[in-house]
Amino acid sequence: MNTMIIPKAAALLAVLLVLSSGCGFTGGSNNPQQSPVVESNNTAPLTSLDTPASVPGDVSSTPATNSAIPAAPEQPTVTTPIPLPGDTLPEALIALDWQEVKQLPPAEAWTGIPADAMTVSVQRLKNLGGAAITFYTRPGDEDFVYADLRISSVHYRLGPAGTYNYRKPEDLGAAVVSLFNGKALKITGGLGANSTLSNYYTIDEARVPTGILRVDTGHTNEADVDRNGSAEVVSAHGTPMTAYVYRWHDGHAEEAYINDALQADSVVLRDDLIYEAADLGNPEVKEYQLTPEGLKLRNSY
């Protein structure tokens, strides 16, 4: 009779051991090979910004207490887009060598032009409160044409406006232009057959002018060539063509020589504000766009 009780007790004991082994585990799996310990300090490498991030599988239906391994992420297919005509691939920027412009045009209060001066022309600026610019030459001086600014009853001597050989009224000009995120008075005169002198002045609320930029590197224009929302001065001169750009930085004007930056014999700024660079004897032309950070290659042909 004892031989019958022992097997039954052993069987009951085995059942109890099996049941007790499942107590206290809240995971969704009792297989330790499928339930790894999750470390709190994740040492997996960060996803590179240059590659698409992986999209993890949907585990929203898994209870918070489920320690099962998430589904493997899908790997997106990476394709390189085919550039359309006119599109460009990213290129390294060519930095410009900006140099502070230290030769500035004068603006000094004085009594007015001398009585023996020869007046060439007088230009009145309605958008400058009726201020008048008088261009004149001085007896015995065959070097320059000079400019005087009169605001109300105060005169300011602006210095040379151009060379004596270009003393006709059509060789001289005065205008108010948009420049360096503001307004400026621009005085222009001739230097040579294909070159001009441009002097720029700001005028404060007290109507006092201050010279901020003198450009003698060619014909000038004002344009937002780097597309930063503020107009720069661009100049061009000669054959082959040379190109310069002027900006306002840290309280002063700065100059950069585009030909030097591109190592090109000729650089031309088109009407769409794209630079064309070429070398003598080489038919290849490269297109560049100026950005605040430097020159970017667009195309070559």
PDB file of N, CA and C in Angstrom, residues 50-107:
ATOM      1  N   ASP A  50      23.548  62.342 -41.889  1.00  0.00           N
ATOM      2  CA  ASP A  50      23.714  62.215 -43.335  1.00  0.00           C
ATOM      3  C   ASP A  50      22.993  61.009 -43.907  1.00  0.00           C
ATOM      4  N   THR A  51      22.411  60.175 -43.046  1.00  0.00           N
ATOM      5  CA  THR A  51      21.708  58.985 -43.515  1.00  0.00           C
ATOM      6  C   THR A  51      20.289  59.004 -42.987  1.00  0.00           C
ATOM      7  N   PRO A  52      19.322  58.407 -43.724  1.00  0.00           N
ATOM      8  CA  PRO A  52      17.936  58.406 -43.261  1.00  0.00           C
ATOM      9  C   PRO A  52      17.811  57.647 -41.954  1.00  0.00           C
ATOM     10  N   ALA A  53      17.014  58.179 -41.019  1.00  0.00           N
ATOM     11  CA  ALA A  53      16.800  57.508 -39.752  1.00  0.00           C
ATOM     12  C   ALA A  53      15.928  56.278 -39.952  1.00  0.00           C
ATOM     13  N   SER A  54      16.204  55.217 -39.163  1.00  0.00           N
ATOM     14  CA  SER A  54      15.396  54.006 -39.241  1.00  0.00           C
ATOM     15  C   SER A  54      14.030  54.267 -38.647  1.00  0.00           C
ATOM     16  N   VAL A  55      13.002  53.621 -39.199  1.00  0.00           N
ATOM     17  CA  VAL A  55      11.646  53.743 -38.698  1.00  0.00           C
ATOM     18  C   VAL A  55      11.330  52.497 -37.899  1.00  0.00           C
ATOM     19  N   PRO A  56      11.175  52.559 -36.548  1.00  0.00           N
ATOM     20  CA  PRO A  56      10.933  51.360 -35.759  1.00  0.00           C
ATOM     21  C   PRO A  56       9.573  50.763 -36.056  1.00  0.00           C
ATOM     22  N   GLY A  57       9.443  49.470 -35.794  1.00  0.00           N
ATOM     23  CA  GLY A  57       8.170  48.789 -36.016  1.00  0.00           C
ATOM     24  C   GLY A  57       7.118  49.265 -35.052  1.00  0.00           C
ATOM     25  N   ASP A  58       5.855  49.055 -35.347  1.00  0.00           N
ATOM     26  CA  ASP A  58       4.744  49.509 -34.529  1.00  0.00           C
ATOM     27  C   ASP A  58       4.603  48.581 -33.338  1.00  0.00           C
ATOM     28  N   VAL A  59       4.885  49.092 -32.127  1.00  0.00           N
ATOM     29  CA  VAL A  59       4.760  48.294 -30.907  1.00  0.00           C
ATOM     30  C   VAL A  59       3.727  48.919 -29.976  1.00  0.00           C
ATOM     31  N   SER A  60       2.845  49.738 -30.533  1.00  0.00           N
ATOM     32  CA  SER A  60       1.874  50.437 -29.692  1.00  0.00           C
ATOM     33  C   SER A  60       0.910  49.488 -29.028  1.00  0.00           C
ATOM     34  N   SER A  61       0.671  48.294 -29.622  1.00  0.00           N
ATOM     35  CA  SER A  61      -0.269  47.350 -29.034  1.00  0.00           C
ATOM     36  C   SER A  61       0.382  46.458 -27.992  1.00  0.00           C
ATOM     37  N   THR A  62       1.697  46.559 -27.795  1.00  0.00           N
ATOM     38  CA  THR A  62       2.393  45.736 -26.829  1.00  0.00           C
ATOM     39  C   THR A  62       2.259  46.352 -25.458  1.00  0.00           C
ATOM     40  N   PRO A  63       1.835  45.597 -24.418  1.00  0.00           N
ATOM     41  CA  PRO A  63       1.702  46.162 -23.069  1.00  0.00           C
ATOM     42  C   PRO A  63       3.026  46.700 -22.589  1.00  0.00           C
ATOM     43  N   ALA A  64       2.967  47.704 -21.701  1.00  0.00           N
ATOM     44  CA  ALA A  64       4.176  48.327 -21.195  1.00  0.00           C
ATOM     45  C   ALA A  64       5.065  47.347 -20.463  1.00  0.00           C
ATOM     46  N   THR A  65       4.478  46.294 -19.936  1.00  0.00           N
ATOM     47  CA  THR A  65       5.259  45.330 -19.167  1.00  0.00           C
ATOM     48  C   THR A  65       5.828  44.232 -20.039  1.00  0.00           C
ATOM     49  N   ASN A  66       5.583  44.282 -21.355  1.00  0.00           N
ATOM     50  CA  ASN A  66       6.054  43.237 -22.250  1.00  0.00           C
ATOM     51  C   ASN A  66       7.487  43.543 -22.641  1.00  0.00           C
ATOM     52  N   SER A  67       8.410  42.631 -22.334  1.00  0.00           N
ATOM     53  CA  SER A  67       9.818  42.855 -22.623  1.00  0.00           C
ATOM     54  C   SER A  67      10.240  42.193 -23.913  1.00  0.00           C
ATOM     55  N   ALA A  68       9.264  41.845 -24.770  1.00  0.00           N
ATOM     56  CA  ALA A  68       9.608  41.200 -26.035  1.00  0.00           C
ATOM     57  C   ALA A  68      10.408  42.144 -26.908  1.00  0.00           C
ATOM     58  N   ILE A  69      11.310  41.628 -27.751  1.00  0.00           N
ATOM     59  CA  ILE A  69      12.126  42.436 -28.660  1.00  0.00           C
ATOM     60  C   ILE A  69      11.241  43.028 -29.736  1.00  0.00           C
ATOM     61  N   PRO A  70      11.305  44.358 -29.991  1.00  0.00           N
ATOM     62  CA  PRO A  70      10.463  44.961 -31.047  1.00  0.00           C
ATOM     63  C   PRO A  70      10.802  44.374 -32.403  1.00  0.00           C
ATOM     64  N   ALA A  71       9.852  44.536 -33.313  1.00  0.00           N
ATOM     65  CA  ALA A  71      10.084  44.061 -34.672  1.00  0.00           C
ATOM     66  C   ALA A  71      11.248  44.805 -35.293  1.00  0.00           C
ATOM     67  N   ALA A  72      11.967  44.154 -36.161  1.00  0.00           N
ATOM     68  CA  ALA A  72      13.107  44.774 -36.826  1.00  0.00           C
ATOM     69  C   ALA A  72      12.648  45.965 -37.658  1.00  0.00           C
ATOM     70  N   PRO A  73      13.376  47.088 -37.606  1.00  0.00           N
ATOM     71  CA  PRO A  73      12.952  48.273 -38.372  1.00  0.00           C
ATOM     72  C   PRO A  73      13.060  48.035 -39.860  1.00  0.00           C
ATOM     73  N   GLU A  74      12.149  48.700 -40.569  1.00  0.00           N
ATOM     74  CA  GLU A  74      12.224  48.641 -42.018  1.00  0.00           C
ATOM     75  C   GLU A  74      13.369  49.529 -42.488  1.00  0.00           C
ATOM     76  N   GLN A  75      14.114  49.096 -43.480  1.00  0.00           N
ATOM     77  CA  GLN A  75      15.211  49.875 -44.027  1.00  0.00           C
ATOM     78  C   GLN A  75      14.737  50.580 -45.297  1.00  0.00           C
ATOM     79  N   PRO A  76      14.601  51.907 -45.261  1.00  0.00           N
ATOM     80  CA  PRO A  76      14.111  52.620 -46.445  1.00  0.00           C
ATOM     81  C   PRO A  76      15.107  52.511 -47.595  1.00  0.00           C
ATOM     82  N   THR A  77      14.584  52.515 -48.782  1.00  0.00           N
ATOM     83  CA  THR A  77      15.423  52.479 -49.973  1.00  0.00           C
ATOM     84  C   THR A  77      15.949  53.874 -50.257  1.00  0.00           C
ATOM     85  N   VAL A  78      17.247  54.015 -50.329  1.00  0.00           N
ATOM     86  CA  VAL A  78      17.886  55.313 -50.570  1.00  0.00           C
ATOM     87  C   VAL A  78      18.232  55.416 -52.048  1.00  0.00           C
ATOM     88  N   THR A  79      17.725  56.443 -52.682  1.00  0.00           N
ATOM     89  CA  THR A  79      18.009  56.658 -54.098  1.00  0.00           C
ATOM     90  C   THR A  79      18.586  58.043 -54.288  1.00  0.00           C
ATOM     91  N   THR A  80      19.471  58.207 -55.209  1.00  0.00           N
ATOM     92  CA  THR A  80      20.059  59.509 -55.539  1.00  0.00           C
ATOM     93  C   THR A  80      19.231  60.175 -56.620  1.00  0.00           C
ATOM     94  N   PRO A  81      18.657  61.363 -56.335  1.00  0.00           N
ATOM     95  CA  PRO A  81      17.829  62.006 -57.350  1.00  0.00           C
ATOM     96  C   PRO A  81      18.635  62.408 -58.567  1.00  0.00           C
ATOM     97  N   ILE A  82      18.008  62.321 -59.711  1.00  0.00           N
ATOM     98  CA  ILE A  82      18.652  62.730 -60.957  1.00  0.00           C
ATOM     99  C   ILE A  82      18.461  64.236 -61.114  1.00  0.00           C
ATOM    100  N   PRO A  83      19.547  65.032 -61.157  1.00  0.00           N
ATOM    101  CA  PRO A  83      19.380  66.488 -61.259  1.00  0.00           C
ATOM    102  C   PRO A  83      18.722  66.881 -62.568  1.00  0.00           C
ATOM    103  N   LEU A  84      17.813  67.829 -62.455  1.00  0.00           N
ATOM    104  CA  LEU A  84      17.153  68.376 -63.629  1.00  0.00           C
ATOM    105  C   LEU A  84      18.076  69.378 -64.301  1.00  0.00           C
ATOM    106  N   PRO A  85      17.807  69.719 -65.550  1.00  0.00           N
ATOM    107  CA  PRO A  85      18.630  70.731 -66.220  1.00  0.00           C
ATOM    108  C   PRO A  85      18.633  72.038 -65.448  1.00  0.00           C
ATOM    109  N   GLY A  86      19.793  72.570 -65.196  1.00  0.00           N
ATOM    110  CA  GLY A  86      19.909  73.803 -64.439  1.00  0.00           C
ATOM    111  C   GLY A  86      20.147  73.577 -62.962  1.00  0.00           C
ATOM    112  N   ASP A  87      19.821  72.369 -62.443  1.00  0.00           N
ATOM    113  CA  ASP A  87      20.092  72.066 -61.045  1.00  0.00           C
ATOM    114  C   ASP A  87      21.581  71.814 -60.855  1.00  0.00           C
ATOM    115  N   THR A  88      22.035  71.985 -59.641  1.00  0.00           N
ATOM    116  CA  THR A  88      23.438  71.755 -59.354  1.00  0.00           C
ATOM    117  C   THR A  88      23.580  70.849 -58.151  1.00  0.00           C
ATOM    118  N   LEU A  89      24.647  70.097 -58.121  1.00  0.00           N
ATOM    119  CA  LEU A  89      24.953  69.284 -56.973  1.00  0.00           C
ATOM    120  C   LEU A  89      25.710  70.132 -55.954  1.00  0.00           C
ATOM    121  N   PRO A  90      25.607  69.778 -54.669  1.00  0.00           N
ATOM    122  CA  PRO A  90      26.296  70.573 -53.653  1.00  0.00           C
ATOM    123  C   PRO A  90      27.795  70.635 -53.912  1.00  0.00           C
ATOM    124  N   GLU A  91      28.348  71.816 -53.763  1.00  0.00           N
ATOM    125  CA  GLU A  91      29.765  72.012 -53.974  1.00  0.00           C
ATOM    126  C   GLU A  91      30.345  72.764 -52.771  1.00  0.00           C
ATOM    127  N   ALA A  92      31.638  72.615 -52.568  1.00  0.00           N
ATOM    128  CA  ALA A  92      32.299  73.355 -51.507  1.00  0.00           C
ATOM    129  C   ALA A  92      32.278  74.845 -51.823  1.00  0.00           C
ATOM    130  N   LEU A  93      32.085  75.661 -50.806  1.00  0.00           N
ATOM    131  CA  LEU A  93      32.052  77.103 -50.998  1.00  0.00           C
ATOM    132  C   LEU A  93      33.476  77.648 -51.080  1.00  0.00           C
ATOM    133  N   ILE A  94      33.647  78.666 -51.920  1.00  0.00           N
ATOM    134  CA  ILE A  94      34.927  79.351 -52.054  1.00  0.00           C
ATOM    135  C   ILE A  94      34.843  80.631 -51.236  1.00  0.00           C
ATOM    136  N   ALA A  95      35.638  80.705 -50.196  1.00  0.00           N
ATOM    137  CA  ALA A  95      35.595  81.862 -49.312  1.00  0.00           C
ATOM    138  C   ALA A  95      36.253  83.064 -49.982  1.00  0.00           C
ATOM    139  N   LEU A  96      35.751  84.252 -49.663  1.00  0.00           N
ATOM    140  CA  LEU A  96      36.316  85.493 -50.180  1.00  0.00           C
ATOM    141  C   LEU A  96      37.281  86.091 -49.158  1.00  0.00           C
ATOM    142  N   ASP A  97      38.288  86.769 -49.664  1.00  0.00           N
ATOM    143  CA  ASP A  97      39.254  87.436 -48.804  1.00  0.00           C
ATOM    144  C   ASP A  97      38.804  88.878 -48.603  1.00  0.00           C
ATOM    145  N   TRP A  98      37.996  89.104 -47.567  1.00  0.00           N
ATOM    146  CA  TRP A  98      37.443  90.430 -47.309  1.00  0.00           C
ATOM    147  C   TRP A  98      38.493  91.310 -46.640  1.00  0.00           C
ATOM    148  N   GLN A  99      38.642  92.530 -47.168  1.00  0.00           N
ATOM    149  CA  GLN A  99      39.592  93.497 -46.632  1.00  0.00           C
ATOM    150  C   GLN A  99      38.868  94.805 -46.307  1.00  0.00           C
ATOM    151  N   GLU A 100      39.188  95.379 -45.168  1.00  0.00           N
ATOM    152  CA  GLU A 100      38.553  96.635 -44.773  1.00  0.00           C
ATOM    153  C   GLU A 100      38.943  97.756 -45.735  1.00  0.00           C
ATOM    154  N   VAL A 101      37.952  98.545 -46.139  1.00  0.00           N
ATOM    155  CA  VAL A 101      38.199  99.716 -46.984  1.00  0.00           C
ATOM    156  C   VAL A 101      38.544 100.880 -46.063  1.00  0.00           C
ATOM    157  N   LYS A 102      39.768 101.358 -46.182  1.00  0.00           N
ATOM    158  CA  LYS A 102      40.243 102.386 -45.271  1.00  0.00           C
ATOM    159  C   LYS A 102      40.252 103.783 -45.892  1.00  0.00           C
ATOM    160  N   GLN A 103      40.227 103.883 -47.228  1.00  0.00           N
ATOM    161  CA  GLN A 103      40.196 105.192 -47.878  1.00  0.00           C
ATOM    162  C   GLN A 103      38.744 105.612 -48.075  1.00  0.00           C
ATOM    163  N   LEU A 104      38.290 106.550 -47.272  1.00  0.00           N
ATOM    164  CA  LEU A 104      36.900 106.981 -47.296  1.00  0.00           C
ATOM    165  C   LEU A 104      36.805 108.403 -47.850  1.00  0.00           C
ATOM    166  N   PRO A 105      35.687 108.739 -48.486  1.00  0.00           N
ATOM    167  CA  PRO A 105      35.528 110.101 -49.020  1.00  0.00           C
ATOM    168  C   PRO A 105      35.317 111.099 -47.892  1.00  0.00           C
ATOM    169  N   PRO A 106      35.868 112.325 -48.045  1.00  0.00           N
ATOM    170  CA  PRO A 106      35.701 113.335 -46.988  1.00  0.00           C
ATOM    171  C   PRO A 106      34.317 113.967 -47.030  1.00  0.00           C
ATOM    172  N   ALA A 107      33.925 114.505 -45.902  1.00  0.00           N
ATOM    173  CA  ALA A 107      32.691 115.289 -45.796  1.00  0.00           C
ATOM    174  C   ALA A 107      32.912 116.299 -44.674  1.00  0.00           C
TER     175      ALA A 107
END
